[in-house]
PDB file of C-alpha atoms and ligand atoms in Angstrom:
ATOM      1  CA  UNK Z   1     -42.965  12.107   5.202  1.00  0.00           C
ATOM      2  CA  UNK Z   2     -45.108   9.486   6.928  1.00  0.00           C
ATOM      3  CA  UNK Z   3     -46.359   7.938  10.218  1.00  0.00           C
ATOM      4  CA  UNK Z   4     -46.282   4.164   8.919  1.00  0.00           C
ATOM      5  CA  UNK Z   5     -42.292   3.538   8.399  1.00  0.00           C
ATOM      6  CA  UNK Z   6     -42.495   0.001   6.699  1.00  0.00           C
ATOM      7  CA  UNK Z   7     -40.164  -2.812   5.280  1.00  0.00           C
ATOM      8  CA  UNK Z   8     -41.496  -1.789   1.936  1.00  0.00           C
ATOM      9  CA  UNK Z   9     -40.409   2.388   2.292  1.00  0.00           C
ATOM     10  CA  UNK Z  10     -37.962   2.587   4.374  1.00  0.00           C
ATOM     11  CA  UNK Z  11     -35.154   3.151   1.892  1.00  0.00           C
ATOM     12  CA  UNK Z  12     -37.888   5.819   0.147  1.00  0.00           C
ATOM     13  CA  UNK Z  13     -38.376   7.438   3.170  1.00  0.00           C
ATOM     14  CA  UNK Z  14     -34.972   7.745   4.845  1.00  0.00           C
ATOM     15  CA  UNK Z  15     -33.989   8.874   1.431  1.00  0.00           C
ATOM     16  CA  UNK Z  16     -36.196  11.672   1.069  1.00  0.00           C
ATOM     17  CA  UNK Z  17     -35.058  13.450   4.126  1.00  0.00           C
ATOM     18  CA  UNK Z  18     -31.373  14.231   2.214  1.00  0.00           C
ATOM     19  CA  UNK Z  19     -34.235  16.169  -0.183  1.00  0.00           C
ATOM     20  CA  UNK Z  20     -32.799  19.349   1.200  1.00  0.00           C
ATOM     21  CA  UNK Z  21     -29.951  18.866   2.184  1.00  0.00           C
ATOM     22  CA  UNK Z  22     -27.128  22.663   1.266  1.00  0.00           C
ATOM     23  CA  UNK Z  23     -24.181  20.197   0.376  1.00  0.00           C
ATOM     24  CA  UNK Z  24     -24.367  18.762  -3.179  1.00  0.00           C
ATOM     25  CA  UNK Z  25     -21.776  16.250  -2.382  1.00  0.00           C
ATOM     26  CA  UNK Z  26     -22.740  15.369   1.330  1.00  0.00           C
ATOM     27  CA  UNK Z  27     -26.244  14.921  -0.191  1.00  0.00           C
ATOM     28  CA  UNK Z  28     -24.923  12.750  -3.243  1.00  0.00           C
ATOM     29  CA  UNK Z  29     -23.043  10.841  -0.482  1.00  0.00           C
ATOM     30  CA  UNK Z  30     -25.824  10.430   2.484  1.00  0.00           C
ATOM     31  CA  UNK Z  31     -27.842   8.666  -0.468  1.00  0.00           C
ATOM     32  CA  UNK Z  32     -25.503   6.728  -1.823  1.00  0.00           C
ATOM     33  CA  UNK Z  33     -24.736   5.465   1.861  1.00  0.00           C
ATOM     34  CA  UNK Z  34     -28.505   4.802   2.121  1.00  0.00           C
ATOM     35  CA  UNK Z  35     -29.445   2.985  -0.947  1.00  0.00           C
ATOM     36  CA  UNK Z  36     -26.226   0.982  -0.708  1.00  0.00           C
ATOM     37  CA  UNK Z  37     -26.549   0.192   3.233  1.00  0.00           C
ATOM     38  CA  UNK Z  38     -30.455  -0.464   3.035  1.00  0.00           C
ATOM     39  CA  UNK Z  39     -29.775  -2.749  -0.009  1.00  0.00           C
ATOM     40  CA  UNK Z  40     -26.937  -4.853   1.565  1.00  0.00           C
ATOM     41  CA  UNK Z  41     -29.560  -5.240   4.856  1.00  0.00           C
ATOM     42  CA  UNK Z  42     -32.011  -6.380   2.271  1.00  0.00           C
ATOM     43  CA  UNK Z  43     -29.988  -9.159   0.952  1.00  0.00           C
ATOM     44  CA  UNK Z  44     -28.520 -10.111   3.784  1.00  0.00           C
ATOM     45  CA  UNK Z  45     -31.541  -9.990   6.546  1.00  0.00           C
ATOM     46  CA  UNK Z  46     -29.137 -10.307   9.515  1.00  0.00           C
ATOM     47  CA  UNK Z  47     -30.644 -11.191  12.913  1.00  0.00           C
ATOM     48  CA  UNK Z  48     -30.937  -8.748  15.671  1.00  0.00           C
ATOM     49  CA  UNK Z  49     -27.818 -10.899  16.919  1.00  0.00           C
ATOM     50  CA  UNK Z  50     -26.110 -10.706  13.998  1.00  0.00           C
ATOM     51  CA  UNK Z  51     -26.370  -6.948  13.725  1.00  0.00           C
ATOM     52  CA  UNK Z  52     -24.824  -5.989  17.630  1.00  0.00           C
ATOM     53  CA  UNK Z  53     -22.265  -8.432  16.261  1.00  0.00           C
ATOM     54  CA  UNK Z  54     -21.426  -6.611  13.379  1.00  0.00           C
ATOM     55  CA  UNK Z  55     -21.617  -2.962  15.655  1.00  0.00           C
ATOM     56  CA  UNK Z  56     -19.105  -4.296  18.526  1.00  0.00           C
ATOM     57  CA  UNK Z  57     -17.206  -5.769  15.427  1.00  0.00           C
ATOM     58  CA  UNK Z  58     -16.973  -2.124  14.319  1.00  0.00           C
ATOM     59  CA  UNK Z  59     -16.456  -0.836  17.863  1.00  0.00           C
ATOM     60  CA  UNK Z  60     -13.331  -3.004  18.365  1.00  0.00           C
ATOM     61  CA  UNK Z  61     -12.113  -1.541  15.386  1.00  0.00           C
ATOM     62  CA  UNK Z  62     -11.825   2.090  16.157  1.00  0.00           C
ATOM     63  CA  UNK Z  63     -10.667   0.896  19.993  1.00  0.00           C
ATOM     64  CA  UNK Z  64      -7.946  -0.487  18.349  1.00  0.00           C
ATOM     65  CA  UNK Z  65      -6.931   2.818  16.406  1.00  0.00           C
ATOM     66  CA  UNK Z  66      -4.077   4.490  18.558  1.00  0.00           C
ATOM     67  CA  UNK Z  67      -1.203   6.931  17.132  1.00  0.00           C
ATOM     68  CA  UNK Z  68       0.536   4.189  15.606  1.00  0.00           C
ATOM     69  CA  UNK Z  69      -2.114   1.864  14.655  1.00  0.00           C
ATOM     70  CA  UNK Z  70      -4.616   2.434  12.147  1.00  0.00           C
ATOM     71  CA  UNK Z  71      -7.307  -0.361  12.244  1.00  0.00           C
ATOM     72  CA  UNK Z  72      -9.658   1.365   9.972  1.00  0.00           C
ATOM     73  CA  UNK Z  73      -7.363   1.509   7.196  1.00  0.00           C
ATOM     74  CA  UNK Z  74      -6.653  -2.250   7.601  1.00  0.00           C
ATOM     75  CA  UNK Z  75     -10.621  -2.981   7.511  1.00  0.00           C
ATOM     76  CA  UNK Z  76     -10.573  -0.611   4.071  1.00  0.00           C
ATOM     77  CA  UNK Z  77      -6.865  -2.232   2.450  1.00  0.00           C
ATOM     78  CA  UNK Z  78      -9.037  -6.348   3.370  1.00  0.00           C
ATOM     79  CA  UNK Z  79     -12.204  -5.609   1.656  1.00  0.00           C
ATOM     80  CA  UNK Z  80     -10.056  -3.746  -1.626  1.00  0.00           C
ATOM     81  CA  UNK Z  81     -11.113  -0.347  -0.772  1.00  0.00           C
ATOM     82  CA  UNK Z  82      -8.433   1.461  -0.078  1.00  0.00           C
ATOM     83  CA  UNK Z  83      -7.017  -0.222  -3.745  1.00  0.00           C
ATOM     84  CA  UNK Z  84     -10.029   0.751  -5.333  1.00  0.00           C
ATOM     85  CA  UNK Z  85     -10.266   4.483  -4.148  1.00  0.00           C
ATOM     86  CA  UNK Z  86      -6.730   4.882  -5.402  1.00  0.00           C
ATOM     87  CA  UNK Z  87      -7.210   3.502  -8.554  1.00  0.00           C
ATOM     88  CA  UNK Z  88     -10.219   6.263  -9.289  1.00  0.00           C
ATOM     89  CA  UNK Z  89      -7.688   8.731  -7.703  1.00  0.00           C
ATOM     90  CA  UNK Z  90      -4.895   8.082 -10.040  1.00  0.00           C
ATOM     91  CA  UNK Z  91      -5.385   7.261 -13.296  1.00  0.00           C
ATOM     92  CA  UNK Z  92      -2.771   7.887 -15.285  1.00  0.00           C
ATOM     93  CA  UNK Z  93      -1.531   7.155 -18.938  1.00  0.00           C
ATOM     94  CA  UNK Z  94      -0.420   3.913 -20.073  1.00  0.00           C
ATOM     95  CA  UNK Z  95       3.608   5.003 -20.262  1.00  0.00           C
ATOM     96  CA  UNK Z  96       3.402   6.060 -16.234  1.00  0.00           C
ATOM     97  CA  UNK Z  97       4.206   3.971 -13.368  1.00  0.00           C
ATOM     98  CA  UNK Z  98       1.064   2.846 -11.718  1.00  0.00           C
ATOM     99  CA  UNK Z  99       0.198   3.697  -8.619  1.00  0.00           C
ATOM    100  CA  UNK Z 100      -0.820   1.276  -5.074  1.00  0.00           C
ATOM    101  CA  UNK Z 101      -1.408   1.812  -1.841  1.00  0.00           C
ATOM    102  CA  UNK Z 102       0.851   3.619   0.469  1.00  0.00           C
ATOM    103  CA  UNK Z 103       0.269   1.204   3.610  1.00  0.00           C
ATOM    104  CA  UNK Z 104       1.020   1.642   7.368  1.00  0.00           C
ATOM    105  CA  UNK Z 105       4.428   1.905   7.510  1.00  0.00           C
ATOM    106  CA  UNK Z 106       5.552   5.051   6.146  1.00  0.00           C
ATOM    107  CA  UNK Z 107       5.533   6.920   9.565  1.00  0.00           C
ATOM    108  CA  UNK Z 108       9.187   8.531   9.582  1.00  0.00           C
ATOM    109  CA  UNK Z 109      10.435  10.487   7.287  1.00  0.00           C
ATOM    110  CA  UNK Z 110      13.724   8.465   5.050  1.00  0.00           C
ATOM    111  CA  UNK Z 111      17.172   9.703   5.741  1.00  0.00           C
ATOM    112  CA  UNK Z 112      18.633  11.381   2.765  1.00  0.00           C
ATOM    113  CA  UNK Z 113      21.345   9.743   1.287  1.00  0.00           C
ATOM    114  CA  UNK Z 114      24.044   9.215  -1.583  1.00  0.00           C
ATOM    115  CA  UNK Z 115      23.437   6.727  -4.277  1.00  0.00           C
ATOM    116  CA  UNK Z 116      25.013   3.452  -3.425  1.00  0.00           C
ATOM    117  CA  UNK Z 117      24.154   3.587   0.349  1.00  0.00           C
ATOM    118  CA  UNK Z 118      22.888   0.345   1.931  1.00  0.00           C
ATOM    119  CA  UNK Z 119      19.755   0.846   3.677  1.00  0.00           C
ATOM    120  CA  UNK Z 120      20.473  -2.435   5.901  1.00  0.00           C
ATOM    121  CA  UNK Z 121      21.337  -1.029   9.097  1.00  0.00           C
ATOM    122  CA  UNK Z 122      21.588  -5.050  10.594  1.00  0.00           C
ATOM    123  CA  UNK Z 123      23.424  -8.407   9.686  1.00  0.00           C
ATOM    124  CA  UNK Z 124      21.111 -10.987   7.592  1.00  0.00           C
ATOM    125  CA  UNK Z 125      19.122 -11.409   4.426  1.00  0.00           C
ATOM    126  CA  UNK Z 126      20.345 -12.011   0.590  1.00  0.00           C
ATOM    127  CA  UNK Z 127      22.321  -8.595  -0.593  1.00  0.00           C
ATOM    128  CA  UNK Z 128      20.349  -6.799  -2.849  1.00  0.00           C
ATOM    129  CA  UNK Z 129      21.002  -3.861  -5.654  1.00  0.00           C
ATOM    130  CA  UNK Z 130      18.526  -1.741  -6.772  1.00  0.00           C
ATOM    131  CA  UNK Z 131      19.170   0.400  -9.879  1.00  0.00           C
ATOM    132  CA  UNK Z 132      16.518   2.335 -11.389  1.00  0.00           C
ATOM    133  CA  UNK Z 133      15.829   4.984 -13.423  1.00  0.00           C
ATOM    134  CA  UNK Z 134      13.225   8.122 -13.450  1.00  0.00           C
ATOM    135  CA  UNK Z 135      11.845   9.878 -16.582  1.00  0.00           C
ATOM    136  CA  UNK Z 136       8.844  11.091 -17.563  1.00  0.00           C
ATOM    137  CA  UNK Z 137       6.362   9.578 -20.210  1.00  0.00           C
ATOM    138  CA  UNK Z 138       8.099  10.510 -22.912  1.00  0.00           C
ATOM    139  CA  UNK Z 139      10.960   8.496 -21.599  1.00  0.00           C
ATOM    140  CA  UNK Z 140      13.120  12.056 -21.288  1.00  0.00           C
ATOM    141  CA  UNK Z 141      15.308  11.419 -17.795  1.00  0.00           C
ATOM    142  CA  UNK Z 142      14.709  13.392 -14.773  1.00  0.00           C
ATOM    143  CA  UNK Z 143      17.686  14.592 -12.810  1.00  0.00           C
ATOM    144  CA  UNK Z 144      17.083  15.836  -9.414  1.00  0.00           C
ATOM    145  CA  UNK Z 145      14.176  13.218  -8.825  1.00  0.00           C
ATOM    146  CA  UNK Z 146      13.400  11.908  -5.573  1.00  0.00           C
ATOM    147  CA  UNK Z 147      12.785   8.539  -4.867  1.00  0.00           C
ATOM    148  CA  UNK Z 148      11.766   7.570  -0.983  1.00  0.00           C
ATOM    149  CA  UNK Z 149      11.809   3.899  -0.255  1.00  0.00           C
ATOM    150  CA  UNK Z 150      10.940   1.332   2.359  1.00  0.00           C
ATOM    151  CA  UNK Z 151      10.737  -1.981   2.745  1.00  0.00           C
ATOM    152  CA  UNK Z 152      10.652  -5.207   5.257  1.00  0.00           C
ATOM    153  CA  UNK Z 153      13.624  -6.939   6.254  1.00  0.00           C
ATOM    154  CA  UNK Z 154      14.252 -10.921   5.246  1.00  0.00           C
ATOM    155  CA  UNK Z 155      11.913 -12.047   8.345  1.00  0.00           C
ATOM    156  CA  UNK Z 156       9.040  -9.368   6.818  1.00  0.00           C
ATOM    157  CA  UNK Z 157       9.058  -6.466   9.460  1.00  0.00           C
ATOM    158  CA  UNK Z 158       8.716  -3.103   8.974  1.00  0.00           C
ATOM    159  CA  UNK Z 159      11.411  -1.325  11.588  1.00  0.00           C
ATOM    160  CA  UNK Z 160       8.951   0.594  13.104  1.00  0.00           C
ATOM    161  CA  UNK Z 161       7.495  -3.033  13.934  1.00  0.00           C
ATOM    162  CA  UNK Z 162      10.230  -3.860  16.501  1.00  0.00           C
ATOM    163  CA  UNK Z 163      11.430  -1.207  18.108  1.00  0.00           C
ATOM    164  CA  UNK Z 164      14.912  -1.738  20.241  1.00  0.00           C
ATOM    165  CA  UNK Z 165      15.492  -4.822  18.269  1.00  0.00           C
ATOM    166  CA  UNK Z 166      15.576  -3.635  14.739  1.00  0.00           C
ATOM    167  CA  UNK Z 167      17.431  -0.379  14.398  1.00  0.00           C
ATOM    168  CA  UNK Z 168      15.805   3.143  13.735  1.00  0.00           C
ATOM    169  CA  UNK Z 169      15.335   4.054   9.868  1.00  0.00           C
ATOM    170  CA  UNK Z 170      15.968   0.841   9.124  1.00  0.00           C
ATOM    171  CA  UNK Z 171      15.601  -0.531   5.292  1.00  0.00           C
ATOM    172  CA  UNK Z 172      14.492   3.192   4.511  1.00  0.00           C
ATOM    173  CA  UNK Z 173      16.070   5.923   2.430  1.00  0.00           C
ATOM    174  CA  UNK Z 174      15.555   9.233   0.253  1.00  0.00           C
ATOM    175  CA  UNK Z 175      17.671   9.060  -3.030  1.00  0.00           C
ATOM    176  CA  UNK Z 176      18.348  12.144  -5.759  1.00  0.00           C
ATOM    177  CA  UNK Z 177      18.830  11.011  -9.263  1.00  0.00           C
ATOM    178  CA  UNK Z 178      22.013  12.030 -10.795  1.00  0.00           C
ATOM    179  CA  UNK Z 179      22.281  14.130 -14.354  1.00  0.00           C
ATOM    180  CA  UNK Z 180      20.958  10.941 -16.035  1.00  0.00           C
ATOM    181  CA  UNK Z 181      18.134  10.175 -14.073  1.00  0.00           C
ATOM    182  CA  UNK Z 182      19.462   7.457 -12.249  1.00  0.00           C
ATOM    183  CA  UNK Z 183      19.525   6.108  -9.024  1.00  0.00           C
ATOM    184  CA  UNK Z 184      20.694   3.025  -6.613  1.00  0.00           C
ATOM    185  CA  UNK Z 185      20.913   2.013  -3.732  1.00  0.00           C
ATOM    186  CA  UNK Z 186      22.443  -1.314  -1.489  1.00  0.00           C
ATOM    187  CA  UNK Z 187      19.547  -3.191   0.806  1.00  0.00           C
ATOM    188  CA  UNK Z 188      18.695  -6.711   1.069  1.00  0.00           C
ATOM    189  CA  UNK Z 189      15.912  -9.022  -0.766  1.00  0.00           C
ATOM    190  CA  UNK Z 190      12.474  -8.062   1.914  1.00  0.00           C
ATOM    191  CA  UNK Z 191      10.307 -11.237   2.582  1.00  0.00           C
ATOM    192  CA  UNK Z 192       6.232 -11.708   2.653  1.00  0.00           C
ATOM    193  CA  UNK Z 193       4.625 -10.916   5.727  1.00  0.00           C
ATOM    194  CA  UNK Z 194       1.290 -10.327   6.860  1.00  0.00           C
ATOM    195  CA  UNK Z 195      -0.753  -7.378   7.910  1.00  0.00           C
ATOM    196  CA  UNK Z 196      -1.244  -7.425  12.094  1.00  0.00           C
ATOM    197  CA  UNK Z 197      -3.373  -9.969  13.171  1.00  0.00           C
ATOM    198  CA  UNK Z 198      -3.705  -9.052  16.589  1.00  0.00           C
ATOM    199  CA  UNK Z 199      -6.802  -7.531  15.872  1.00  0.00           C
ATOM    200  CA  UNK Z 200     -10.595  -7.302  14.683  1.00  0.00           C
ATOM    201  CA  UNK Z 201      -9.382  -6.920  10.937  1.00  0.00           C
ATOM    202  CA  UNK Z 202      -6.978  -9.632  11.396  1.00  0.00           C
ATOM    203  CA  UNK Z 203      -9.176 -12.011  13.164  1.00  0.00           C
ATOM    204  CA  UNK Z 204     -11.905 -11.336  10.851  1.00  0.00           C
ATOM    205  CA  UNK Z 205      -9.609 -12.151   8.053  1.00  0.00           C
ATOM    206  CA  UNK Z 206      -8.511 -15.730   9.405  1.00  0.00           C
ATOM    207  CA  UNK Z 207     -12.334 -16.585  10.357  1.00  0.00           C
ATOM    208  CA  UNK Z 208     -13.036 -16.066   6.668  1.00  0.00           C
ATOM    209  CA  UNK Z 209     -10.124 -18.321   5.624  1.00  0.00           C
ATOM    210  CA  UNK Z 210      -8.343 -16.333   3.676  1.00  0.00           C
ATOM    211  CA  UNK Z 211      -4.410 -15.924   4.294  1.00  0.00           C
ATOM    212  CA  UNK Z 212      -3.176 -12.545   6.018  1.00  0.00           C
ATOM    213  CA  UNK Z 213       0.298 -11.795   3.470  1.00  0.00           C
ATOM    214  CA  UNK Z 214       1.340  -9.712   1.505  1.00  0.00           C
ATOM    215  CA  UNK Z 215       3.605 -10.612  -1.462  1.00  0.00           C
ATOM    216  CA  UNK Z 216       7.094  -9.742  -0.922  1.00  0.00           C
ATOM    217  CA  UNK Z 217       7.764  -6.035  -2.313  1.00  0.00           C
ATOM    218  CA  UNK Z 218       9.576  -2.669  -2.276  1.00  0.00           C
ATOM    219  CA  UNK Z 219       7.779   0.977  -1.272  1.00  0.00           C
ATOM    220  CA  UNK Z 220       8.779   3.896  -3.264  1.00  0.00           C
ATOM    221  CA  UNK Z 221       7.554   7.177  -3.818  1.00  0.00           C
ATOM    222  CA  UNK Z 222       8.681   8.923  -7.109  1.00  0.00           C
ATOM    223  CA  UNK Z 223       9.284  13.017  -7.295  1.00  0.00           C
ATOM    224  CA  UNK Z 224      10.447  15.417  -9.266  1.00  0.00           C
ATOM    225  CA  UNK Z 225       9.533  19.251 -10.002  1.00  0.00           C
ATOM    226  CA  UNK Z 226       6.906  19.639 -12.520  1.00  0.00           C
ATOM    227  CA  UNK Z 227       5.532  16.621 -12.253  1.00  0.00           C
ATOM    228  CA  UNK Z 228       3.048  14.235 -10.322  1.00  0.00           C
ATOM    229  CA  UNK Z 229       4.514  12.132  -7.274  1.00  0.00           C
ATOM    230  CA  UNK Z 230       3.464   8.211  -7.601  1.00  0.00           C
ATOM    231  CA  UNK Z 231       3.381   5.661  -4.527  1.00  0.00           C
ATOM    232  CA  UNK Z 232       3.922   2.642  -5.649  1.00  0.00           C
ATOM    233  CA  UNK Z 233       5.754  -0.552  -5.235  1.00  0.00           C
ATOM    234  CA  UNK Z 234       8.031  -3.215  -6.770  1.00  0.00           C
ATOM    235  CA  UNK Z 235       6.721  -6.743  -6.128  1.00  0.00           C
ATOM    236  CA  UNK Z 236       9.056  -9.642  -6.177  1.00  0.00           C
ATOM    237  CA  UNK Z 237       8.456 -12.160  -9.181  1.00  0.00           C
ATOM    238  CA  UNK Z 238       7.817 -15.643  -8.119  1.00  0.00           C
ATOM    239  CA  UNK Z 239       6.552 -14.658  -4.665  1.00  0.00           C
ATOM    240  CA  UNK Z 240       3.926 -17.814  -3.234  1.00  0.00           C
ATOM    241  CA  UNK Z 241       1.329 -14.391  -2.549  1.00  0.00           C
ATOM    242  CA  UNK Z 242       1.762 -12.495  -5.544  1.00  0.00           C
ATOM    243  CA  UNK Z 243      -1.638 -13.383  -7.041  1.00  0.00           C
ATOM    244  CA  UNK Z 244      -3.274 -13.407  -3.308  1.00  0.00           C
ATOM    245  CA  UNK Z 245      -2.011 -10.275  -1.407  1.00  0.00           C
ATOM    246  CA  UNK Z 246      -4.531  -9.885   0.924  1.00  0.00           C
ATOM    247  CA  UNK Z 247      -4.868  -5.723   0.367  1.00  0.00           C
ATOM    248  CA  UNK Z 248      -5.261  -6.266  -3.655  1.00  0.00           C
ATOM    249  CA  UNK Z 249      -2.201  -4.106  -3.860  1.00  0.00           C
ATOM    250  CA  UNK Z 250      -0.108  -6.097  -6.725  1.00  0.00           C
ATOM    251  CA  UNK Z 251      -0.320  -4.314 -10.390  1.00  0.00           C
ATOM    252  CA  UNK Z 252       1.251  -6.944 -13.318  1.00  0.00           C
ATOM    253  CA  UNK Z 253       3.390  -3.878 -14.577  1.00  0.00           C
ATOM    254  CA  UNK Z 254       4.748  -3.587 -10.668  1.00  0.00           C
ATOM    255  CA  UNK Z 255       6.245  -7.380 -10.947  1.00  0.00           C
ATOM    256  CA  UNK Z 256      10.240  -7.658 -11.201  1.00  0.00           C
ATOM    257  CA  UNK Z 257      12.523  -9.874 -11.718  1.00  0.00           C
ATOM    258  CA  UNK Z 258      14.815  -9.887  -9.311  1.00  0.00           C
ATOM    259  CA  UNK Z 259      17.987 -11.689 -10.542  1.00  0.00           C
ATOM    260  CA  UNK Z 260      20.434 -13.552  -9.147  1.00  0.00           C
ATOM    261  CA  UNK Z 261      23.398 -12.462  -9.975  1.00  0.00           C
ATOM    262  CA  UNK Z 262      27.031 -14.632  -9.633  1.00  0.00           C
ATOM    263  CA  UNK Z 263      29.585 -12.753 -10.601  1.00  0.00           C
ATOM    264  CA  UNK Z 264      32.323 -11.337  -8.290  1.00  0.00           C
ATOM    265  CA  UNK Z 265      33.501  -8.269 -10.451  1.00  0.00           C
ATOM    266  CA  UNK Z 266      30.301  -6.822 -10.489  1.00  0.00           C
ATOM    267  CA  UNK Z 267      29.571  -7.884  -7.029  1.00  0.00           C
ATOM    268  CA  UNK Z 268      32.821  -6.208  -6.093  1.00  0.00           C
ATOM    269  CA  UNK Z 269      31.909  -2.349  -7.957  1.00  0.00           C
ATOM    270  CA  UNK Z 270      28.665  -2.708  -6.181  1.00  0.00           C
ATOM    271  CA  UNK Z 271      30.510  -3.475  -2.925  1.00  0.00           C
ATOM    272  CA  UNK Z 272      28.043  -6.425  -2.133  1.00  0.00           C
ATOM    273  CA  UNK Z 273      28.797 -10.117  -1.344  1.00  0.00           C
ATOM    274  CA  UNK Z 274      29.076 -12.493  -4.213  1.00  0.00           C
ATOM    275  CA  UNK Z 275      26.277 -13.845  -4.960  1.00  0.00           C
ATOM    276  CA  UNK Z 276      23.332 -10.865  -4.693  1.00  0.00           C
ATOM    277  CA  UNK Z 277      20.091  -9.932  -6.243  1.00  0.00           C
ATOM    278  CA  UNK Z 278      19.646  -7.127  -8.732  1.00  0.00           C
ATOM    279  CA  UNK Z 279      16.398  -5.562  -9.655  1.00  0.00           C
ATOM    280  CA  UNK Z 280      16.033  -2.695 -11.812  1.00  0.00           C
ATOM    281  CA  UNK Z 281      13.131  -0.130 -11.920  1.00  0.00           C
ATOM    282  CA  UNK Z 282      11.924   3.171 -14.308  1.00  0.00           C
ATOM    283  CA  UNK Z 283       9.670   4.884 -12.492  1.00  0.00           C
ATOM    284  CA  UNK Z 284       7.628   6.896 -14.926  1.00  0.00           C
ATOM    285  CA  UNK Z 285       5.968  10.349 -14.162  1.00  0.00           C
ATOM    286  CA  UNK Z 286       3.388  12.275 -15.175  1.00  0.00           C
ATOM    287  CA  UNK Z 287       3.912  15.853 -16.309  1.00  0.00           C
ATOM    288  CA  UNK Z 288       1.281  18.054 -14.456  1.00  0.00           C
ATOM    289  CA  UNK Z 289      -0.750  20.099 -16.470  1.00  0.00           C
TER     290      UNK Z 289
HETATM  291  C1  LIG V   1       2.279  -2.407   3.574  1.00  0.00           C
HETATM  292  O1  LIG V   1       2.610  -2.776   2.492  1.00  0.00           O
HETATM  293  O2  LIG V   1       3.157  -1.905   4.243  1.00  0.00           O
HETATM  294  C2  LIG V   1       0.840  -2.612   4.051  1.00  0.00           C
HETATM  295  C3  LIG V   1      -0.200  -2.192   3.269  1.00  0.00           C
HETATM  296  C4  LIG V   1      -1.496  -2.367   3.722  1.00  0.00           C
HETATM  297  C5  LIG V   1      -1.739  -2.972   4.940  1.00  0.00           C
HETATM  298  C6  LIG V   1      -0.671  -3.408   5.726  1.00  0.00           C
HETATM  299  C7  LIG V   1       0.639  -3.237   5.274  1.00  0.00           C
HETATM  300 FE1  LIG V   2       4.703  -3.075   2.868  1.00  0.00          FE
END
């Protein structure tokens, strides 16, 4: 305690009044907020200016936040946090599918469907087939699996981004592996795009310099009984933002190939236009202990 709060104990002194605090963890986290706020105003000295600036900054932020936008998370996914917190969250032997962030877009729950549907519900973009496999990290195959996906179309938006123009569920869909773990589906190759830059998050992003995309890539989320669900993605190899996406989600072991493939009997037993892409994925689980 004291009556002479100073430049020199501030830090000592706001600390000490977490001294008795019930929580263990909210303590643990109050200082850890403290040292770690106090020490970035210590290296950075902002003016009195530059401090409101950084509050309304902030306060645009959350006004921004409505039902179907999230500004917050944005802020968290540009500075690498919301990568990093997953990372601690999930790590996982070196045989599983790694893990990165789940993102915005996955508002609506995927229609169910057989394996070989095309997600496309529009005209446009390169055909695409996805085959893939799930097993678990003994490479044993998992029948019964569920894999959710979504994905932008070839101009990079999500659906849910253009309502009335793109159709509902579009590029989205919940597959079941068959007895040998497999599953595939039709869709078309999804573009780059970047995060929303109508906004603080976005704004603050260009007035830094750095580029607002996000490599070209596939959502999934991998399930099956017994064993721990992953959200992930497939990123497109070759991609101009693969070693740049602005949210730090891209993982080397995510990377694909994804083929071009010319060849009309194949392209005729997948029931896709000659030529199409093909990318394959195992997505690797986790038993749970
Ligand atoms: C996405 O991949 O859908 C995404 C992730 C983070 C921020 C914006 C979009
Ligand atoms: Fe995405």
């Amino acid at each position: 305690m004291t009556r002479n709060f100073t430049e020199e104990n501030a830090t000592e002194e706001v600390l000490s009044r977490y001294a008795d605090c019930p929580n263990p963890r909210l303590k643990e986290v109050s200082e850890a907020i403290v040292r770690n706020l106090h020490a970035l105003i210590r290296e950075v000295e902002p003016t009195t200016e530059e401090w409101m600036q950084a509050l309304e900054f902030l306060t645009a932020v959350g006004q921004k936040c409505d039902d179907k936008r999230q500004e917050f998370i944005l802020l968290s996914d540009v500075f690498g946090v919301s990568t990093l917190v997953d990372a601690i969250n999930n790590r996982k032997p070196a045989d599983a599918t790694e893990s990165t962030v789940l993102g915005p877009f996955h508002m609506v729950e995927s229609p169910a469907y057989p394996n070989g549907e095309n997600v496309a519900r529009h005209g446009g973009g390169a055909a695409l087939v996805v085959t893939g496999t799930v097993t678990d990290t003994d490479g044993n195959v998992l029948p019964d699996a569920k894999v959710d996906i979504w994905q932008a179309n070839e101009d990079g938006f999500y659906d849910v981004q253009k309502p009335g123009e793109l159709p509902d569920l579009n590029l989205r869909g919940l597959f079941t592996t068959q007895q040998d773990g497999s599953f595939w589906f039709r869709s078309i190759l999804p573009s780059f795009y970047p995060i929303p830059t109508d906004g603080p998050v976005g704004e603050m992003v260009l007035a830094a310099g750095r580029h607002p995309n996000r490599p070209a890539h596939i959502h999934f989320i991998g399930m099956a009984e017994g064993h721990e669900p992953i959200t992930s993605h497939l990123f497109v190899e070759g991609d101009p933002y693969i070693e740049s996406d602005v949210v730090f989600g891209v993982k080397e072991s995510l990377v694909r190939d994804f083929d071009l493939i010319d060849d009309e009997r194949r392209a005729k037993e997948y029931g896709v236009p000659n030529p199409f892409y093909h990318v394959h994925n195992v997505i690797s689980l986790v038993r749970n202990t």
